[in-house]
XYZ file of N, CA and C in Angstrom:
468
model
N 0.853 -1.177 0.000
C 0.000 0.000 0.000
C 0.892 1.230 0.000
N 0.490 2.270 -0.678
C 1.193 3.541 -0.734
C 1.342 4.112 0.671
N 2.585 4.397 1.099
C 2.844 4.876 2.459
C 2.162 6.203 2.729
N 2.146 7.106 1.752
C 1.476 8.405 1.931
C -0.013 8.231 2.136
N -0.621 7.344 1.369
C -2.046 7.071 1.509
C -2.332 6.446 2.873
N -1.499 5.513 3.300
C -1.676 4.875 4.600
C -1.581 5.907 5.717
N -0.614 6.808 5.639
C -0.473 7.853 6.656
C -1.696 8.752 6.671
N -2.162 9.163 5.505
C -3.353 10.023 5.428
C -4.571 9.322 6.005
N -4.750 8.030 5.679
C -5.889 7.277 6.213
C -5.783 7.145 7.725
N -4.580 6.894 8.217
C -4.379 6.765 9.656
C -4.723 8.059 10.361
N -4.229 9.170 9.853
C -4.524 10.463 10.470
C -6.010 10.764 10.417
N -6.657 10.440 9.304
C -8.099 10.673 9.197
C -8.859 9.826 10.205
N -8.476 8.566 10.352
C -9.161 7.685 11.289
C -8.932 8.120 12.736
N -7.734 8.544 13.049
C -7.443 9.003 14.401
C -8.278 10.244 14.694
N -8.447 11.109 13.714
C -9.227 12.321 13.904
C -10.699 12.056 14.134
N -11.189 10.884 13.772
C -12.597 10.549 13.955
C -12.923 10.143 15.382
N -11.949 9.809 16.164
C -12.267 9.256 17.476
C -11.684 10.092 18.595
N -12.399 10.107 19.709
C -11.855 10.815 20.868
C -10.732 9.997 21.494
N -10.813 8.688 21.414
C -9.743 7.793 21.844
C -9.625 6.732 20.762
N -8.623 6.827 19.921
C -8.535 5.894 18.791
C -8.460 4.440 19.251
N -9.077 3.561 18.476
C -8.964 2.136 18.764
C -7.501 1.718 18.662
N -6.847 2.194 17.645
C -5.434 1.904 17.412
C -5.026 2.690 16.183
N -3.755 2.830 15.991
C -3.295 3.451 14.752
C -3.427 2.384 13.668
N -4.202 2.696 12.657
C -4.462 1.735 11.591
C -3.250 1.671 10.671
N -2.559 0.545 10.695
C -1.358 0.403 9.872
C -1.459 -0.758 8.901
N -2.476 -1.582 9.035
C -2.652 -2.709 8.121
C -4.086 -2.705 7.611
N -4.320 -3.446 6.554
C -5.678 -3.558 6.019
C -6.622 -4.109 7.081
N -6.131 -5.035 7.906
C -6.958 -5.606 8.977
C -7.343 -4.529 9.993
N -6.378 -3.664 10.380
C -6.677 -2.571 11.308
C -7.703 -1.614 10.719
N -7.519 -1.277 9.464
C -8.443 -0.349 8.804
C -9.840 -0.965 8.744
N -9.932 -2.235 8.427
C -11.237 -2.913 8.384
C -11.901 -2.899 9.751
N -11.115 -3.089 10.817
C -11.684 -3.086 12.170
C -12.264 -1.731 12.517
N -11.576 -0.670 12.129
C -12.064 0.674 12.424
C -13.296 0.986 11.586
N -13.359 0.485 10.374
C -14.496 0.747 9.504
C -15.680 -0.161 9.799
N -15.536 -1.131 10.634
C -16.573 -2.126 10.818
C -17.902 -1.620 11.367
N -17.995 -0.489 12.081
C -19.341 -0.027 12.449
C -20.202 0.230 11.213
N -19.625 0.828 10.184
C -20.352 1.064 8.945
C -20.714 -0.272 8.301
N -19.778 -1.198 8.268
C -20.048 -2.519 7.697
C -21.157 -3.224 8.467
N -21.178 -3.059 9.785
C -22.232 -3.666 10.610
C -23.595 -3.101 10.238
N -23.677 -1.775 10.095
C -24.932 -1.125 9.690
C -25.345 -1.610 8.300
N -24.397 -1.690 7.383
C -24.705 -2.156 6.021
C -25.188 -3.609 6.018
N -24.571 -4.468 6.854
C -25.019 -5.867 6.932
C -26.454 -5.945 7.465
N -26.765 -5.116 8.445
C -28.121 -5.079 8.997
C -29.125 -4.712 7.901
N -28.854 -3.631 7.169
C -29.771 -3.201 6.109
C -29.862 -4.250 4.987
N -28.737 -4.844 4.622
C -28.747 -5.867 3.568
C -29.592 -7.065 3.981
N -29.458 -7.490 5.223
C -30.249 -8.630 5.708
C -31.740 -8.304 5.653
N -32.121 -7.092 6.054
C -33.540 -6.704 5.948
C -33.999 -6.759 4.504
N -33.225 -6.174 3.603
C -33.593 -6.133 2.188
C -33.749 -7.528 1.607
N -32.893 -8.448 2.035
C -32.933 -9.825 1.535
C -33.957 -10.678 2.273
N -34.641 -10.108 3.262
C -35.635 -10.856 4.014
C -35.042 -11.871 4.977
N -33.779 -11.713 5.303
C -33.084 -12.630 6.214
C -33.191 -12.079 7.639
N -34.327 -12.317 8.271
C -34.602 -11.691 9.562
C -33.654 -12.169 10.664
N -33.268 -13.420 10.643
C -32.320 -13.898 11.665
C -30.976 -13.202 11.512
N -30.543 -13.001 10.269
C -29.284 -12.283 10.022
C -29.411 -10.819 10.423
N -30.585 -10.233 10.265
C -30.802 -8.836 10.670
C -30.725 -8.694 12.184
N -31.105 -9.713 12.919
C -31.046 -9.652 14.383
C -29.619 -9.780 14.919
N -28.775 -10.450 14.172
C -27.426 -10.762 14.658
C -26.627 -9.531 15.098
N -26.613 -8.417 14.339
C -25.803 -7.274 14.780
C -26.452 -6.428 15.884
N -27.659 -6.787 16.303
C -28.347 -6.023 17.335
C -27.961 -6.512 18.724
N -27.742 -5.559 19.614
C -27.518 -5.885 21.015
C -28.835 -6.399 21.601
N -28.768 -7.259 22.581
C -29.990 -7.755 23.219
C -30.830 -6.615 23.788
N -30.159 -5.546 24.239
C -30.871 -4.414 24.839
C -31.022 -3.228 23.880
N -31.038 -3.508 22.564
C -31.179 -2.441 21.570
C -32.444 -1.619 21.846
N -32.359 -0.326 21.617
C -33.488 0.584 21.749
C -33.757 1.163 20.369
N -34.970 0.930 19.852
C -35.311 1.365 18.501
C -36.442 2.378 18.570
N -36.191 3.560 18.000
C -37.204 4.610 17.888
C -37.625 4.716 16.429
N -38.932 4.665 16.204
C -39.462 4.807 14.852
C -40.893 5.311 14.940
N -41.174 6.383 14.212
C -42.527 6.933 14.118
C -43.144 7.205 15.490
N -42.352 7.739 16.400
C -42.859 8.086 17.717
C -43.064 6.915 18.659
N -42.613 5.736 18.260
C -42.767 4.550 19.099
C -41.398 3.983 19.464
N -41.377 3.125 20.470
C -40.126 2.529 20.942
C -40.252 1.016 21.025
N -39.169 0.355 20.688
C -39.017 -1.061 20.975
C -37.744 -1.175 21.787
N -37.809 -1.832 22.935
C -36.751 -1.737 23.939
C -35.846 -2.962 24.043
N -35.914 -3.844 23.072
C -35.005 -4.992 23.088
C -35.032 -5.671 21.720
N -34.037 -6.517 21.496
C -34.005 -7.319 20.276
C -35.232 -8.222 20.215
N -35.608 -8.812 21.346
C -36.766 -9.713 21.380
C -38.056 -8.964 21.044
N -38.209 -7.768 21.579
C -39.411 -6.985 21.280
C -39.461 -6.614 19.798
N -38.334 -6.177 19.236
C -38.279 -5.844 17.817
C -38.607 -7.076 16.967
N -38.041 -8.220 17.335
C -38.287 -9.457 16.578
C -39.759 -9.844 16.603
N -40.444 -9.565 17.698
C -41.847 -9.959 17.802
C -42.814 -8.899 17.265
N -42.314 -7.711 16.954
C -43.208 -6.652 16.471
C -42.910 -6.219 15.035
N -41.916 -5.378 14.816
C -41.736 -4.724 13.520
C -40.705 -5.336 12.589
N -39.925 -6.278 13.048
C -38.862 -6.839 12.214
C -39.382 -7.365 10.885
N -40.389 -8.202 10.907
C -40.892 -8.773 9.653
C -41.459 -7.712 8.726
N -42.160 -6.732 9.267
C -42.698 -5.640 8.448
C -41.567 -4.798 7.866
N -40.516 -4.555 8.659
C -39.375 -3.798 8.141
C -38.691 -4.551 7.010
N -38.559 -5.861 7.147
C -37.953 -6.672 6.093
C -38.838 -6.684 4.848
N -40.140 -6.788 5.027
C -41.062 -6.762 3.884
C -40.945 -5.424 3.155
N -40.924 -4.324 3.904
C -40.799 -2.993 3.308
C -39.461 -2.849 2.571
N -38.373 -3.240 3.217
C -37.048 -3.111 2.609
C -36.932 -3.941 1.337
N -37.556 -5.105 1.324
C -37.498 -5.960 0.139
C -38.337 -5.459 -1.015
N -39.359 -4.667 -0.717
C -40.263 -4.183 -1.758
C -39.859 -2.825 -2.322
N -38.898 -2.171 -1.698
C -38.517 -0.823 -2.109
C -37.026 -0.768 -2.441
N -36.628 0.336 -3.022
C -35.222 0.550 -3.349
C -34.714 1.710 -2.489
N -33.642 1.456 -1.780
C -33.048 2.443 -0.869
C -31.730 2.924 -1.450
N -31.635 4.244 -1.633
C -30.423 4.841 -2.194
C -29.739 5.683 -1.114
N -28.458 5.423 -0.899
C -27.671 6.179 0.063
C -27.386 7.564 -0.516
N -27.723 8.608 0.236
C -27.488 9.983 -0.194
C -26.290 10.582 0.533
N -26.207 10.333 1.826
C -25.118 10.889 2.632
C -24.903 9.992 3.850
N -23.659 9.906 4.271
C -23.363 9.112 5.469
C -22.195 9.766 6.213
N -22.327 9.812 7.522
C -21.226 10.261 8.373
C -21.054 9.234 9.481
N -19.870 9.223 10.055
C -19.644 8.315 11.169
C -18.620 8.914 12.117
N -18.672 8.435 13.318
C -17.720 8.792 14.364
C -17.406 7.508 15.108
N -16.137 7.306 15.387
C -15.729 6.083 16.070
C -14.889 6.453 17.275
N -15.315 6.005 18.459
C -14.548 6.194 19.685
C -13.944 4.877 20.124
N -13.468 4.838 21.345
C -12.794 3.649 21.857
C -13.711 2.431 21.871
N -14.966 2.603 22.308
C -15.877 1.464 22.365
C -17.292 1.840 21.926
N -17.431 3.001 21.323
C -18.727 3.470 20.853
C -18.552 4.075 19.472
N -19.555 3.894 18.622
C -19.531 4.486 17.283
C -20.921 4.996 16.941
N -20.966 5.974 16.060
C -22.233 6.507 15.558
C -22.156 6.506 14.037
N -23.208 6.008 13.406
C -23.315 6.035 11.950
C -24.636 6.706 11.613
N -24.565 7.813 10.870
C -25.782 8.511 10.450
C -25.891 8.401 8.938
N -27.104 8.160 8.477
C -27.332 7.917 7.063
C -28.561 8.676 6.588
N -28.429 9.290 5.414
C -29.565 9.920 4.743
C -29.837 9.114 3.475
N -31.104 8.849 3.218
C -31.471 7.988 2.095
C -32.643 8.558 1.308
N -32.820 8.003 0.124
C -34.034 8.177 -0.670
C -34.567 6.784 -0.936
N -35.840 6.583 -0.668
C -36.462 5.275 -0.862
C -37.614 5.434 -1.835
N -37.642 4.564 -2.847
C -38.718 4.569 -3.833
C -39.230 3.154 -4.007
N -40.409 3.058 -4.585
C -40.985 1.754 -4.871
C -42.462 1.739 -4.558
N -43.005 0.551 -4.582
C -44.419 0.361 -4.273
C -44.511 -0.604 -3.107
N -45.282 -0.223 -2.100
C -45.458 -1.076 -0.933
C -46.940 -1.137 -0.608
N -47.463 -2.358 -0.570
C -48.882 -2.601 -0.308
C -49.766 -1.767 -1.237
N -49.370 -1.764 -2.535
C -50.161 -1.094 -3.562
C -50.011 0.419 -3.607
N -49.132 0.970 -2.804
C -48.973 2.421 -2.743
C -47.580 2.819 -3.238
N -47.526 3.720 -4.226
C -46.251 4.228 -4.728
C -45.629 5.136 -3.675
N -44.327 4.968 -3.464
C -43.625 5.733 -2.437
C -42.427 6.470 -3.012
N -42.188 7.650 -2.499
C -40.956 8.407 -2.746
C -40.662 9.117 -1.424
N -39.695 8.585 -0.677
C -39.414 9.064 0.681
C -37.972 9.525 0.826
N -37.771 10.503 1.682
C -36.429 10.793 2.177
C -36.380 10.205 3.578
N -35.226 9.745 3.960
C -35.120 9.127 5.271
C -33.797 9.428 5.935
N -33.817 9.319 7.245
C -32.586 9.431 8.025
C -32.568 8.299 9.040
N -31.391 7.812 9.315
C -31.267 6.910 10.454
C -29.966 7.192 11.172
N -30.056 7.078 12.465
C -28.896 7.193 13.333
C -28.763 5.867 14.061
N -27.570 5.303 14.007
C -27.309 4.064 14.730
C -26.102 4.273 15.638
N -26.282 3.877 16.880
C -25.202 3.913 17.859
C -24.765 2.461 18.066
N -23.475 2.238 18.024
C -22.925 0.893 18.182
C -21.961 0.869 19.359
N -21.862 -0.295 19.981
C -20.949 -0.492 21.111
C -20.035 -1.681 20.783
N -18.757 -1.512 21.065
C -17.773 -2.578 20.888
C -17.942 -3.551 22.045
N -18.396 -4.763 21.747
C -18.704 -5.743 22.776
C -18.133 -7.096 22.363
N -17.304 -7.656 23.207
C -16.742 -8.997 22.966
C -16.130 -9.121 21.570
N -15.421 -8.065 21.135
C -14.701 -8.118 19.869
C -15.523 -7.857 18.626
N -16.778 -7.418 18.777
C -17.610 -7.082 17.615
C -18.410 -5.811 17.907
N -18.810 -5.125 16.848
C -19.686 -3.973 16.982
C -21.125 -4.463 17.041
N -21.875 -3.995 18.038
C -23.303 -4.311 18.185
C -24.092 -3.013 18.136
N -25.202 -3.034 17.437
C -26.085 -1.875 17.360
C -26.884 -1.818 18.658
N -26.765 -0.699 19.385
C -27.465 -0.558 20.657
C -28.625 0.444 20.561
N -28.635 1.253 19.510
C -29.730 2.213 19.338
C -29.916 2.519 17.861
N -31.177 2.548 17.442
C -31.553 2.941 16.085
C -32.637 3.998 16.210
N -32.489 5.063 15.436
C -33.549 6.069 15.341
C -33.800 6.304 13.859
N -34.974 5.881 13.405
C -35.365 6.005 11.999
C -36.391 7.108 11.850
N -36.297 7.809 10.737
C -37.265 8.843 10.419
C -37.408 8.928 8.908
N -38.632 9.163 8.432
C -38.833 9.340 6.988
C -39.994 10.282 6.733
N -39.982 10.844 5.545
C -41.056 11.762 5.138
C -41.189 11.679 3.629
N -42.337 12.112 3.122
C -42.543 12.150 1.684
C -41.512 13.074 1.045
N -40.940 12.625 -0.067
C -39.941 13.418 -0.769
C -40.608 14.648 -1.379
N -39.940 15.771 -1.239
C -40.474 17.020 -1.791
C -40.019 17.230 -3.201
């Protein structure tokens, strides 16, 4: 890998965290630091593919999910309420990433995403803008999603 590029990436990654996980000097280190985003992407991909068990895997047992003014206070509650509907919606629509930011600390990360979602769901044509914020915690060597806040509105 180009040494100048590696140095620039390392400095950028260190600047993202209040306490860096480590100085990223190898592809493995860089992947570890980027893994909160990968965790969020795996969660969304599993929903889109209708793989509900895979969608539950990155969630902490005590995940707190806010959506449309309501709360689900655990992985078990989400699995018994909105998980299947979220997977059905994700599979029936197309989600386009518009903007994403992230912050990574020693054992906590935040991933914020802005999206545009289009498609037809339950016979209704949709064009939505959306935002989601996910907070992740480094637990037992993996990133777990501990909080999700979803919001969407009709596209203007």
